[in-house]
Amino acid sequence: MAITVATVATTPFEGQKPGTSGLRKKVKVFTQKNYTENFVQCILDANGSALAGSTLVVGGDGRYFCREACELIVRMCAANGVAKVLAGQNGILSTPAVSSLIRRHKALGGIVMTASHNPGGPDNDFGIKFNCENGGPAPDQFTNKIYALSGEIKEYKIAEGLEIDVSKIGVNSYDLGGKSFVVEVIDSVADYVRLMKEIFDFDKLKDFVGGKSRNGQPLKMRIDSMNGVTGSYVNEIFVNCLGASKDGVVHTTPLPDFGGLHPDPNLTYAKDLVEAVRNGDYDIGAAFDGDGDRNMIIGRNAFFVTPSDSLAVIAHYLECIPYFKKNGVTGLARSMPTASAVDLVAKALNKELFEVPTGWKYFGNLMDAGRLCLCGEESFGTGSDHIREKDGIWAVLAWFSVMEHTGKSVEEICVEHWKRYGRNYFTRYDYEECDLAPCNEMMATLEKTITDPSFVGKDFSSGGKTYKVKLGDNFSYNDPIDKSVSTKQGLRIVFTDGSRVVMRLSGTGSSGATVRLYIDSYEKDNVLGQAAVMLKPLIDIALEISKLPSFTGRNAPTVIT
């Protein structure tokens, strides 16, 4: 059948505004006639003249509708003048792997099919985002352009008669009116594994996992891919390369509905992992989200490492990783809601520290400018400048490196860190799928309260503790590289002892509003307390100031991390 470029008339859909990282909606929304086509066309059009003759990477987390969307995107790329597409086998690529491929092949960017940590299946979520030529999520000005185009779109282009089977690895060449179009279906894992071998000392880690550097005792691990995209990567890296037992890796088959699991690596949704490690049979446990960019680390007996502490610990030991020993350590960074544990490490190492809004795209400029090499978010994301995305498997390999370097357990490493720097007790309360209107009213009311000049200096007491307000604002970020300004990034209350309360409406849900409440309490000496006990006074104060239960009608969060 001859391949022809068809121009199809369409009309705009409301609400195709990318959030923190792409557009996320229910599968039934994306599978409406022309809905996915419209959004993909707007992504392609937003690239302007750079699209012609370009290379794009396409892949996703394997959730429901992923393969069909991949083949659709390939046909649209062909019709819109893209010269080559690198597609993951079966439409599957982890988000970190997409970033790596974009950078290695100097592609114009990548279209990533993922709703990250959101549930999958025909009745749940799907998502699409665009990553730019640096491998990172598209910045605000680009996503704003996509949104503007989505409100004006009148037609999309697609190559009819172009048959592509993304299950078969190989190079496929096509002729579109005298112009060549190439689709290379690639092994989803190979490029990423090669990158990890360039960063870490796999020989040393293999000896560590096998027990040669542990008095003959193999490292007992429990790695849970939660039926997301990381399964193939985990099998290749931890089992085949490092020699771990196959029994130590679970849920490694990517499934369209994640096997009914909610692929969000936290204490609530990764409870199977927590319970398995609680009995003391494992030295370390780790879980990843649907697209492989988030991670959770726990030690023996389910000792939980907060993402904020994980970032700080890795920062302290960065030079035990060959990549950083070779390239040096530059700046460190965290998202604004993340506990400020890494700030203390940056000060001790005399390194720049950046506080950015939530969203990995804000780290990219700093990395590209050579001012940032390690960063993290409290939402279980950690990464470095090896790519421009957070990277779950990288984080676990970093922890293996720290454990091998110190000869200590996960808990011993954390306790030693707290005794050196003090401890930032931290928690996040998520109130999911709340009614949007009262949440907006709550945020507006709270902002008015905390930005009133009289709010500074007020005392709030609970549970025998008193906190004095130092600052109340709606966080703004001035990018030191491109001078762009991002406003209204989250309400924060900072107290004189360094403790903080932060509240945001999340941009990663597919319906309703998710309210996130963050509590960060610093203790210099009392570092071995129970987090729930240590944080309760400040949690009660936060609920009192925000009047959250009254506005949302919720007496308890959906998820506590």
CSV table of N, CA, C and O in Angstrom, one decimal, residues 149-190:
chain,number,residue,atom,x,y,z
A,149,LEU,N,-1.3,26.5,21.1
A,149,LEU,CA,-1.7,25.8,19.8
A,149,LEU,C,-2.9,24.9,20.0
A,149,LEU,O,-3.7,24.8,19.0
A,150,SER,N,-3.0,24.3,21.1
A,150,SER,CA,-4.1,23.3,21.3
A,150,SER,C,-5.5,24.0,21.3
A,150,SER,O,-6.5,23.4,21.0
A,151,GLY,N,-5.5,25.3,21.5
A,151,GLY,CA,-6.7,26.1,21.5
A,151,GLY,C,-7.1,26.6,20.1
A,151,GLY,O,-8.2,27.1,19.9
A,152,GLU,N,-6.2,26.4,19.2
A,152,GLU,CA,-6.4,27.0,17.8
A,152,GLU,C,-6.3,25.9,16.7
A,152,GLU,O,-6.6,26.2,15.6
A,153,ILE,N,-6.0,24.7,17.1
A,153,ILE,CA,-5.7,23.7,16.1
A,153,ILE,C,-6.9,23.4,15.2
A,153,ILE,O,-8.1,23.4,15.6
A,154,LYS,N,-6.7,23.3,13.9
A,154,LYS,CA,-7.7,23.1,12.9
A,154,LYS,C,-7.5,21.8,12.1
A,154,LYS,O,-8.4,21.3,11.5
A,155,GLU,N,-6.2,21.3,12.1
A,155,GLU,CA,-5.9,20.0,11.4
A,155,GLU,C,-4.7,19.4,11.9
A,155,GLU,O,-3.9,20.0,12.6
A,156,TYR,N,-4.6,18.1,11.6
A,156,TYR,CA,-3.3,17.4,11.9
A,156,TYR,C,-2.9,16.6,10.7
A,156,TYR,O,-3.7,16.3,9.8
A,157,LYS,N,-1.7,16.2,10.7
A,157,LYS,CA,-1.1,15.4,9.6
A,157,LYS,C,-0.7,14.0,10.0
A,157,LYS,O,-0.2,13.8,11.1
A,158,ILE,N,-1.0,13.0,9.2
A,158,ILE,CA,-0.7,11.6,9.5
A,158,ILE,C,-0.3,10.9,8.2
A,158,ILE,O,-0.9,11.1,7.2
A,159,ALA,N,0.6,10.0,8.3
A,159,ALA,CA,1.0,9.1,7.2
A,159,ALA,C,0.1,7.9,7.1
A,159,ALA,O,0.2,7.0,8.0
A,160,GLU,N,-0.7,7.9,6.1
A,160,GLU,CA,-1.6,6.7,6.0
A,160,GLU,C,-0.9,5.7,5.1
A,160,GLU,O,-0.2,6.0,4.1
A,161,GLY,N,-1.1,4.4,5.5
A,161,GLY,CA,-0.4,3.3,4.8
A,161,GLY,C,0.9,3.0,5.3
A,161,GLY,O,1.6,2.0,4.8
A,162,LEU,N,1.4,3.7,6.3
A,162,LEU,CA,2.7,3.4,6.9
A,162,LEU,C,2.5,2.4,8.0
A,162,LEU,O,1.9,2.7,9.0
A,163,GLU,N,2.9,1.2,7.7
A,163,GLU,CA,2.8,0.1,8.7
A,163,GLU,C,4.1,-0.1,9.5
A,163,GLU,O,5.1,-0.2,8.9
A,164,ILE,N,4.0,-0.1,10.8
A,164,ILE,CA,5.2,-0.2,11.6
A,164,ILE,C,4.8,-1.2,12.8
A,164,ILE,O,3.8,-1.0,13.4
A,165,ASP,N,5.6,-2.2,13.0
A,165,ASP,CA,5.5,-3.1,14.1
A,165,ASP,C,6.6,-2.9,15.1
A,165,ASP,O,7.7,-3.3,14.9
A,166,VAL,N,6.2,-2.2,16.2
A,166,VAL,CA,7.3,-1.8,17.1
A,166,VAL,C,7.7,-2.9,18.0
A,166,VAL,O,8.5,-2.8,18.9
A,167,SER,N,7.2,-4.1,17.8
A,167,SER,CA,7.6,-5.3,18.6
A,167,SER,C,8.9,-5.9,18.0
A,167,SER,O,9.6,-6.7,18.7
A,168,LYS,N,9.3,-5.5,16.8
A,168,LYS,CA,10.4,-6.1,16.1
A,168,LYS,C,11.6,-5.1,16.0
A,168,LYS,O,11.5,-4.1,15.4
A,169,ILE,N,12.7,-5.5,16.7
A,169,ILE,CA,13.9,-4.6,16.6
A,169,ILE,C,14.5,-4.6,15.2
A,169,ILE,O,14.5,-5.7,14.5
A,170,GLY,N,14.8,-3.4,14.7
A,170,GLY,CA,15.4,-3.3,13.4
A,170,GLY,C,15.2,-1.9,12.8
A,170,GLY,O,14.5,-1.1,13.4
A,171,VAL,N,15.8,-1.7,11.6
A,171,VAL,CA,15.7,-0.4,10.9
A,171,VAL,C,14.6,-0.6,9.8
A,171,VAL,O,14.7,-1.5,9.0
A,172,ASN,N,13.7,0.3,9.8
A,172,ASN,CA,12.7,0.3,8.8
A,172,ASN,C,12.7,1.7,8.0
A,172,ASN,O,12.6,2.7,8.6
A,173,SER,N,12.9,1.6,6.7
A,173,SER,CA,13.0,2.8,5.8
A,173,SER,C,11.7,2.9,4.9
A,173,SER,O,11.2,1.9,4.4
A,174,TYR,N,11.3,4.1,4.8
A,174,TYR,CA,10.1,4.4,4.0
A,174,TYR,C,10.4,5.6,3.0
A,174,TYR,O,11.2,6.4,3.3
A,175,ASP,N,9.6,5.6,2.0
A,175,ASP,CA,9.7,6.7,1.0
A,175,ASP,C,8.3,7.5,1.1
A,175,ASP,O,7.3,6.9,0.8
A,176,LEU,N,8.4,8.7,1.5
A,176,LEU,CA,7.2,9.6,1.5
A,176,LEU,C,7.4,10.7,0.5
A,176,LEU,O,8.0,11.7,0.8
A,177,GLY,N,6.9,10.5,-0.7
A,177,GLY,CA,6.9,11.5,-1.7
A,177,GLY,C,8.4,11.9,-2.1
A,177,GLY,O,8.6,13.1,-2.3
A,178,GLY,N,9.3,10.9,-2.1
A,178,GLY,CA,10.6,11.2,-2.4
A,178,GLY,C,11.5,11.5,-1.3
A,178,GLY,O,12.8,11.7,-1.4
A,179,LYS,N,11.0,11.6,-0.1
A,179,LYS,CA,11.7,11.9,1.1
A,179,LYS,C,11.9,10.6,2.0
A,179,LYS,O,10.9,9.9,2.1
A,180,SER,N,13.1,10.4,2.5
A,180,SER,CA,13.3,9.2,3.3
A,180,SER,C,12.8,9.4,4.7
A,180,SER,O,12.9,10.5,5.3
A,181,PHE,N,12.2,8.4,5.3
A,181,PHE,CA,11.8,8.4,6.7
A,181,PHE,C,12.2,7.1,7.3
A,181,PHE,O,11.9,6.0,6.7
A,182,VAL,N,12.9,7.1,8.4
A,182,VAL,CA,13.5,5.9,9.0
A,182,VAL,C,12.9,5.7,10.4
A,182,VAL,O,12.8,6.7,11.2
A,183,VAL,N,12.5,4.5,10.7
A,183,VAL,CA,12.1,4.2,12.1
A,183,VAL,C,13.0,3.1,12.6
A,183,VAL,O,13.0,2.0,12.0
A,184,GLU,N,13.8,3.3,13.6
A,184,GLU,CA,14.7,2.3,14.2
A,184,GLU,C,14.1,1.9,15.5
A,184,GLU,O,14.0,2.6,16.4
A,185,VAL,N,13.6,0.6,15.5
A,185,VAL,CA,13.1,0.1,16.7
A,185,VAL,C,14.3,-0.5,17.5
A,185,VAL,O,15.0,-1.4,17.0
A,186,ILE,N,14.5,-0.1,18.7
A,186,ILE,CA,15.7,-0.4,19.4
A,186,ILE,C,15.4,-1.2,20.7
A,186,ILE,O,14.3,-1.2,21.2
A,187,ASP,N,16.4,-1.9,21.1
A,187,ASP,CA,16.4,-2.6,22.4
A,187,ASP,C,16.2,-1.5,23.5
A,187,ASP,O,17.0,-0.5,23.5
A,188,SER,N,15.2,-1.7,24.3
A,188,SER,CA,14.8,-0.6,25.2
A,188,SER,C,15.9,-0.4,26.3
A,188,SER,O,15.9,0.6,27.0
A,189,VAL,N,16.7,-1.4,26.5
A,189,VAL,CA,17.6,-1.5,27.7
A,189,VAL,C,19.1,-1.1,27.4
A,189,VAL,O,19.7,-0.5,28.2
A,190,ALA,N,19.6,-1.5,26.3
A,190,ALA,CA,21.0,-1.5,26.0
A,190,ALA,C,21.7,-0.2,26.2
A,190,ALA,O,22.7,-0.1,26.9
